[in-house]
Amino acid sequence: MRRLAPLLALLLLACPRETPQPPAPAPRKTVTAPQDGGRLVRRIENDIETLNYVLHTGEEERQVLTYLYDPLIALDQSLNPAPGIATKWEITEGNRVYTLHLDPRATFSDGVPVKASDVIFTLHKMIDVSLQFGSWFETLDRAQTKPLDDHTVRVVFKEPRVTQLLSFNIGIMPEHVYGKGDFGKITAVVGNGPYVLKKRERGTILLERRADYWREKPRIASVLFRFVADDAVAWNAIKRGQIDVGRIHNETWFRDKDNPAVKEKIEFQNVWPLSYNFFIWNLKNPLFADVRVRRALAMNYDRRTVIDTLYHGQARPVTGPFVPDQWAYNHEVLPIEFNPQAAAAVLASAGWSDANGDGTLEREGKPFRFDLLIPSENAAIRSQAQVYQDALRRAGITMNIREMDGAAYFDRVLQGNFESAFFSWYLDPDPDPFSIFHSSQVPPNGLNAGSYVSAEADQLIEQGRAEFDHARRAEIYHHLHDLIARDQPYLFTLQPAFKFPVNRRVQNVHVAPGLGLFLWHPGPFAWWLKQ
């Protein structure tokens, strides 16, 4: 998977199959030729913890880093590999050897050329210290991976993998900066992208366009990222023109989407992301060790009510580790229906009953009680958690909702130090579920935060990432989808659609399927501002 960063505010929603797709925005009227200059202001929903590319894990960090680092290999609007720092590449020796040719014009923001040795340095750091990227390159043959010259690098893997090319959709860090001293404590920010860090304060990050950028320069002179957790505050700032673009909650979109005054100033972009929401269970906890219990918990989740009332019909059900638009998704696997009566019978078969008539399920004298972690200051996530909490209370189960600061919440979940949590994954266009479901990736080794262990799932995951025949690979992943849906390590809930209001002064905005406005080339680097 290209990025497995959690989206802590992913509850911005999309149309279910029975709800008509919102009409596409009317074509923008370009009244002038593209103009140079101006400042774009973007909302981020969680503050930034690090701008070290290898160490970053959050989606908001990734959004900022995209401006600071050009990828080794980019994705175009159709999500196909496209030149980045590497202008071309060859894949040989049974898909094990990748020869990457770097653009000789590429430089870091301190003027030093990007070299093949920087690629090697970055790959080694990703394997050694990165929670997010380590599994992408775990079969790297370090002895055989080497520079052929300053602008050519030979990357060798011990075994072929069908998604390996997309693993090079990464930034490259300069060895002359980050190779000295304690890697994790170096505060310098030196990338090779079109922007540089001008100022960083709590809650804001200001980037400025590089005067010496080696490719075609973007037209926008500076980009200001503003951390605004509260959706109402962010939306008011967007309506006043103080923020140009930022994701907003579905409730906010639904309330104002047809307001003529809003439509005059703002255009809404609807994006189906490669992402899904879920409740994750810590399977090391005895409460969740029995698959019958996990299925009963799913039977108490009223997905249809959540979609209709909280999302205004703007979400799709998901049943497994892929999203409905992906070829890997098994559409024959149906959602577990809301059925509290059937759930009670299943729980009884697992030994849970209200023996003393106090309305609480017990087993061996212990009540069914657990904590659910959610990121703080997110009304949409809180509302969905409360709906589920009420349903479980009626079933005799106590779920306490615990809100945590975004960074602390994320770290705690990835360390496996939780009972349950509301979470989201952002998937790759060509999926590889190894990092989040393979048993070798249980914390602290990887992102399998719920400690799901299945020999059958491991085998299917390993087969899928090594199978180059697409039809056979789809069959493998459909089987994996069915298996994981039966095991229920997650309570798979919804695939939301993102609602992005964009100020109409922002021109030349386009959307890529699955990625939306950002993280593809040229994406936001082709935007310009009407002055």
mmCIF file with all atom_site columns, N, CA and C in Angstrom, residues 4 57 130-136 138 280 410-416 418 423 425 433-451 490:
data_model
loop_
_atom_site.group_PDB
_atom_site.id
_atom_site.type_symbol
_atom_site.label_atom_id
_atom_site.label_alt_id
_atom_site.label_comp_id
_atom_site.label_asym_id
_atom_site.label_entity_id
_atom_site.label_seq_id
_atom_site.pdbx_PDB_ins_code
_atom_site.Cartn_x
_atom_site.Cartn_y
_atom_site.Cartn_z
_atom_site.occupancy
_atom_site.B_iso_or_equiv
_atom_site.pdbx_formal_charge
_atom_site.auth_seq_id
_atom_site.auth_comp_id
_atom_site.auth_asym_id
_atom_site.auth_atom_id
_atom_site.pdbx_PDB_model_num
ATOM 1   N N  . LEU A 1 4   ? -0.531  4.145   4.247  1.00 0.00 ? 4   LEU A N  1
ATOM 2   C CA . LEU A 1 4   ? -1.450  3.558   5.210  1.00 0.00 ? 4   LEU A CA 1
ATOM 3   C C  . LEU A 1 4   ? -1.621  4.500   6.384  1.00 0.00 ? 4   LEU A C  1
ATOM 4   N N  . THR A 1 57  ? 3.788   9.724   9.603  1.00 0.00 ? 57  THR A N  1
ATOM 5   C CA . THR A 1 57  ? 2.763   8.685   9.580  1.00 0.00 ? 57  THR A CA 1
ATOM 6   C C  . THR A 1 57  ? 1.375   9.254   9.335  1.00 0.00 ? 57  THR A C  1
ATOM 7   N N  . SER A 1 130 ? 11.301  3.216   9.732  1.00 0.00 ? 130 SER A N  1
ATOM 8   C CA . SER A 1 130 ? 9.973   3.696   9.363  1.00 0.00 ? 130 SER A CA 1
ATOM 9   C C  . SER A 1 130 ? 8.902   2.650   9.633  1.00 0.00 ? 130 SER A C  1
ATOM 10  N N  . LEU A 1 131 ? 7.923   3.021   10.448 1.00 0.00 ? 131 LEU A N  1
ATOM 11  C CA . LEU A 1 131 ? 6.778   2.150   10.701 1.00 0.00 ? 131 LEU A CA 1
ATOM 12  C C  . LEU A 1 131 ? 5.920   2.032   9.455  1.00 0.00 ? 131 LEU A C  1
ATOM 13  N N  . GLN A 1 132 ? 5.802   3.109   8.708  1.00 0.00 ? 132 GLN A N  1
ATOM 14  C CA . GLN A 1 132 ? 4.919   3.129   7.555  1.00 0.00 ? 132 GLN A CA 1
ATOM 15  C C  . GLN A 1 132 ? 5.526   2.476   6.324  1.00 0.00 ? 132 GLN A C  1
ATOM 16  N N  . PHE A 1 133 ? 6.791   2.734   6.060  1.00 0.00 ? 133 PHE A N  1
ATOM 17  C CA . PHE A 1 133 ? 7.389   2.316   4.799  1.00 0.00 ? 133 PHE A CA 1
ATOM 18  C C  . PHE A 1 133 ? 8.199   1.026   4.875  1.00 0.00 ? 133 PHE A C  1
ATOM 19  N N  . GLY A 1 134 ? 8.507   0.566   6.087  1.00 0.00 ? 134 GLY A N  1
ATOM 20  C CA . GLY A 1 134 ? 9.420   -0.561  6.229  1.00 0.00 ? 134 GLY A CA 1
ATOM 21  C C  . GLY A 1 134 ? 8.988   -1.791  5.464  1.00 0.00 ? 134 GLY A C  1
ATOM 22  N N  . SER A 1 135 ? 7.687   -2.135  5.513  1.00 0.00 ? 135 SER A N  1
ATOM 23  C CA . SER A 1 135 ? 7.229   -3.365  4.865  1.00 0.00 ? 135 SER A CA 1
ATOM 24  C C  . SER A 1 135 ? 7.262   -3.272  3.350  1.00 0.00 ? 135 SER A C  1
ATOM 25  N N  . TRP A 1 136 ? 7.314   -2.050  2.819  1.00 0.00 ? 136 TRP A N  1
ATOM 26  C CA . TRP A 1 136 ? 7.360   -1.906  1.364  1.00 0.00 ? 136 TRP A CA 1
ATOM 27  C C  . TRP A 1 136 ? 8.666   -2.425  0.780  1.00 0.00 ? 136 TRP A C  1
ATOM 28  N N  . GLU A 1 138 ? 10.951  -4.558  2.590  1.00 0.00 ? 138 GLU A N  1
ATOM 29  C CA . GLU A 1 138 ? 11.579  -5.542  3.470  1.00 0.00 ? 138 GLU A CA 1
ATOM 30  C C  . GLU A 1 138 ? 12.347  -6.614  2.711  1.00 0.00 ? 138 GLU A C  1
ATOM 31  N N  . ILE A 1 280 ? -11.769 -0.930  15.123 1.00 0.00 ? 280 ILE A N  1
ATOM 32  C CA . ILE A 1 280 ? -10.736 -1.959  15.235 1.00 0.00 ? 280 ILE A CA 1
ATOM 33  C C  . ILE A 1 280 ? -10.760 -2.544  16.636 1.00 0.00 ? 280 ILE A C  1
ATOM 34  N N  . PHE A 1 410 ? -3.188  8.324   17.670 1.00 0.00 ? 410 PHE A N  1
ATOM 35  C CA . PHE A 1 410 ? -2.585  7.546   16.593 1.00 0.00 ? 410 PHE A CA 1
ATOM 36  C C  . PHE A 1 410 ? -1.453  6.666   17.111 1.00 0.00 ? 410 PHE A C  1
ATOM 37  N N  . ASP A 1 411 ? -0.561  7.269   17.904 1.00 0.00 ? 411 ASP A N  1
ATOM 38  C CA . ASP A 1 411 ? 0.572   6.510   18.431 1.00 0.00 ? 411 ASP A CA 1
ATOM 39  C C  . ASP A 1 411 ? 0.095   5.350   19.305 1.00 0.00 ? 411 ASP A C  1
ATOM 40  N N  . ARG A 1 412 ? -0.901  5.608   20.121 1.00 0.00 ? 412 ARG A N  1
ATOM 41  C CA . ARG A 1 412 ? -1.364  4.575   21.039 1.00 0.00 ? 412 ARG A CA 1
ATOM 42  C C  . ARG A 1 412 ? -1.973  3.398   20.286 1.00 0.00 ? 412 ARG A C  1
ATOM 43  N N  . VAL A 1 413 ? -2.738  3.694   19.263 1.00 0.00 ? 413 VAL A N  1
ATOM 44  C CA . VAL A 1 413 ? -3.350  2.608   18.491 1.00 0.00 ? 413 VAL A CA 1
ATOM 45  C C  . VAL A 1 413 ? -2.277  1.792   17.778 1.00 0.00 ? 413 VAL A C  1
ATOM 46  N N  . LEU A 1 414 ? -1.323  2.468   17.149 1.00 0.00 ? 414 LEU A N  1
ATOM 47  C CA . LEU A 1 414 ? -0.298  1.744   16.402 1.00 0.00 ? 414 LEU A CA 1
ATOM 48  C C  . LEU A 1 414 ? 0.644   0.964   17.306 1.00 0.00 ? 414 LEU A C  1
ATOM 49  N N  . GLN A 1 415 ? 0.708   1.332   18.576 1.00 0.00 ? 415 GLN A N  1
ATOM 50  C CA . GLN A 1 415 ? 1.488   0.553   19.529 1.00 0.00 ? 415 GLN A CA 1
ATOM 51  C C  . GLN A 1 415 ? 0.707   -0.643  20.060 1.00 0.00 ? 415 GLN A C  1
ATOM 52  N N  . GLY A 1 416 ? -0.574  -0.738  19.694 1.00 0.00 ? 416 GLY A N  1
ATOM 53  C CA . GLY A 1 416 ? -1.406  -1.825  20.170 1.00 0.00 ? 416 GLY A CA 1
ATOM 54  C C  . GLY A 1 416 ? -1.877  -1.648  21.598 1.00 0.00 ? 416 GLY A C  1
ATOM 55  N N  . PHE A 1 418 ? -4.561  -0.400  23.319 1.00 0.00 ? 418 PHE A N  1
ATOM 56  C CA . PHE A 1 418 ? -5.950  0.041   23.295 1.00 0.00 ? 418 PHE A CA 1
ATOM 57  C C  . PHE A 1 418 ? -6.837  -1.197  23.372 1.00 0.00 ? 418 PHE A C  1
ATOM 58  N N  . PHE A 1 423 ? -11.068 4.030   13.396 1.00 0.00 ? 423 PHE A N  1
ATOM 59  C CA . PHE A 1 423 ? -9.876  4.261   12.589 1.00 0.00 ? 423 PHE A CA 1
ATOM 60  C C  . PHE A 1 423 ? -10.247 4.278   11.109 1.00 0.00 ? 423 PHE A C  1
ATOM 61  N N  . TRP A 1 425 ? -8.206  3.719   7.027  1.00 0.00 ? 425 TRP A N  1
ATOM 62  C CA . TRP A 1 425 ? -7.007  3.506   6.212  1.00 0.00 ? 425 TRP A CA 1
ATOM 63  C C  . TRP A 1 425 ? -7.197  4.163   4.859  1.00 0.00 ? 425 TRP A C  1
ATOM 64  N N  . PRO A 1 433 ? -2.451  -5.614  1.039  1.00 0.00 ? 433 PRO A N  1
ATOM 65  C CA . PRO A 1 433 ? -2.866  -5.528  2.450  1.00 0.00 ? 433 PRO A CA 1
ATOM 66  C C  . PRO A 1 433 ? -1.862  -6.088  3.447  1.00 0.00 ? 433 PRO A C  1
ATOM 67  N N  . PHE A 1 434 ? -0.651  -6.349  3.014  1.00 0.00 ? 434 PHE A N  1
ATOM 68  C CA . PHE A 1 434 ? 0.355   -6.966  3.879  1.00 0.00 ? 434 PHE A CA 1
ATOM 69  C C  . PHE A 1 434 ? 0.556   -6.181  5.176  1.00 0.00 ? 434 PHE A C  1
ATOM 70  N N  . SER A 1 435 ? 0.725   -4.877  5.065  1.00 0.00 ? 435 SER A N  1
ATOM 71  C CA . SER A 1 435 ? 1.121   -4.071  6.217  1.00 0.00 ? 435 SER A CA 1
ATOM 72  C C  . SER A 1 435 ? 0.106   -4.073  7.345  1.00 0.00 ? 435 SER A C  1
ATOM 73  N N  . ILE A 1 436 ? -1.170  -4.257  7.024  1.00 0.00 ? 436 ILE A N  1
ATOM 74  C CA . ILE A 1 436 ? -2.185  -4.118  8.069  1.00 0.00 ? 436 ILE A CA 1
ATOM 75  C C  . ILE A 1 436 ? -2.850  -5.432  8.463  1.00 0.00 ? 436 ILE A C  1
ATOM 76  N N  . PHE A 1 437 ? -2.621  -6.515  7.712  1.00 0.00 ? 437 PHE A N  1
ATOM 77  C CA . PHE A 1 437 ? -3.275  -7.775  8.069  1.00 0.00 ? 437 PHE A CA 1
ATOM 78  C C  . PHE A 1 437 ? -2.332  -8.970  8.193  1.00 0.00 ? 437 PHE A C  1
ATOM 79  N N  . HIS A 1 438 ? -1.091  -8.855  7.772  1.00 0.00 ? 438 HIS A N  1
ATOM 80  C CA . HIS A 1 438 ? -0.179  -9.985  7.880  1.00 0.00 ? 438 HIS A CA 1
ATOM 81  C C  . HIS A 1 438 ? 0.304   -10.111 9.324  1.00 0.00 ? 438 HIS A C  1
ATOM 82  N N  . SER A 1 439 ? 0.421   -11.335 9.815  1.00 0.00 ? 439 SER A N  1
ATOM 83  C CA . SER A 1 439 ? 0.775   -11.552 11.215 1.00 0.00 ? 439 SER A CA 1
ATOM 84  C C  . SER A 1 439 ? 2.158   -11.026 11.565 1.00 0.00 ? 439 SER A C  1
ATOM 85  N N  . SER A 1 440 ? 3.049   -10.904 10.579 1.00 0.00 ? 440 SER A N  1
ATOM 86  C CA . SER A 1 440 ? 4.393   -10.389 10.856 1.00 0.00 ? 440 SER A CA 1
ATOM 87  C C  . SER A 1 440 ? 4.383   -8.901  11.166 1.00 0.00 ? 440 SER A C  1
ATOM 88  N N  . GLN A 1 441 ? 3.252   -8.243  10.912 1.00 0.00 ? 441 GLN A N  1
ATOM 89  C CA . GLN A 1 441 ? 3.173   -6.788  11.081 1.00 0.00 ? 441 GLN A CA 1
ATOM 90  C C  . GLN A 1 441 ? 2.477   -6.369  12.371 1.00 0.00 ? 441 GLN A C  1
ATOM 91  N N  . VAL A 1 442 ? 2.307   -7.324  13.301 1.00 0.00 ? 442 VAL A N  1
ATOM 92  C CA . VAL A 1 442 ? 1.761   -6.993  14.617 1.00 0.00 ? 442 VAL A CA 1
ATOM 93  C C  . VAL A 1 442 ? 2.714   -6.029  15.322 1.00 0.00 ? 442 VAL A C  1
ATOM 94  N N  . PRO A 1 443 ? 2.197   -5.019  16.058 1.00 0.00 ? 443 PRO A N  1
ATOM 95  C CA . PRO A 1 443 ? 3.084   -4.077  16.747 1.00 0.00 ? 443 PRO A CA 1
ATOM 96  C C  . PRO A 1 443 ? 4.112   -4.808  17.617 1.00 0.00 ? 443 PRO A C  1
ATOM 97  N N  . PRO A 1 444 ? 5.352   -4.298  17.642 1.00 0.00 ? 444 PRO A N  1
ATOM 98  C CA . PRO A 1 444 ? 5.812   -3.010  17.098 1.00 0.00 ? 444 PRO A CA 1
ATOM 99  C C  . PRO A 1 444 ? 6.365   -3.100  15.685 1.00 0.00 ? 444 PRO A C  1
ATOM 100 N N  . ASN A 1 445 ? 6.134   -4.193  14.977 1.00 0.00 ? 445 ASN A N  1
ATOM 101 C CA . ASN A 1 445 ? 6.767   -4.397  13.677 1.00 0.00 ? 445 ASN A CA 1
ATOM 102 C C  . ASN A 1 445 ? 6.074   -3.671  12.532 1.00 0.00 ? 445 ASN A C  1
ATOM 103 N N  . GLY A 1 446 ? 4.770   -3.433  12.648 1.00 0.00 ? 446 GLY A N  1
ATOM 104 C CA . GLY A 1 446 ? 4.055   -2.851  11.523 1.00 0.00 ? 446 GLY A CA 1
ATOM 105 C C  . GLY A 1 446 ? 2.722   -2.272  11.937 1.00 0.00 ? 446 GLY A C  1
ATOM 106 N N  . LEU A 1 447 ? 1.792   -2.228  10.985 1.00 0.00 ? 447 LEU A N  1
ATOM 107 C CA . LEU A 1 447 ? 0.528   -1.527  11.169 1.00 0.00 ? 447 LEU A CA 1
ATOM 108 C C  . LEU A 1 447 ? -0.643  -2.451  11.473 1.00 0.00 ? 447 LEU A C  1
ATOM 109 N N  . ASN A 1 448 ? -0.367  -3.719  11.758 1.00 0.00 ? 448 ASN A N  1
ATOM 110 C CA . ASN A 1 448 ? -1.419  -4.655  12.137 1.00 0.00 ? 448 ASN A CA 1
ATOM 111 C C  . ASN A 1 448 ? -1.771  -4.405  13.603 1.00 0.00 ? 448 ASN A C  1
ATOM 112 N N  . ALA A 1 449 ? -2.391  -3.238  13.848 1.00 0.00 ? 449 ALA A N  1
ATOM 113 C CA . ALA A 1 449 ? -2.568  -2.735  15.208 1.00 0.00 ? 449 ALA A CA 1
ATOM 114 C C  . ALA A 1 449 ? -3.478  -3.616  16.046 1.00 0.00 ? 449 ALA A C  1
ATOM 115 N N  . GLY A 1 450 ? -4.441  -4.294  15.413 1.00 0.00 ? 450 GLY A N  1
ATOM 116 C CA . GLY A 1 450 ? -5.352  -5.157  16.151 1.00 0.00 ? 450 GLY A CA 1
ATOM 117 C C  . GLY A 1 450 ? -4.806  -6.539  16.431 1.00 0.00 ? 450 GLY A C  1
ATOM 118 N N  . SER A 1 451 ? -3.588  -6.828  15.981 1.00 0.00 ? 451 SER A N  1
ATOM 119 C CA . SER A 1 451 ? -2.925  -8.123  16.200 1.00 0.00 ? 451 SER A CA 1
ATOM 120 C C  . SER A 1 451 ? -3.731  -9.283  15.609 1.00 0.00 ? 451 SER A C  1
ATOM 121 N N  . TYR A 1 490 ? -11.898 -6.293  12.199 1.00 0.00 ? 490 TYR A N  1
ATOM 122 C CA . TYR A 1 490 ? -12.476 -4.962  12.237 1.00 0.00 ? 490 TYR A CA 1
ATOM 123 C C  . TYR A 1 490 ? -13.991 -5.104  12.116 1.00 0.00 ? 490 TYR A C  1
#
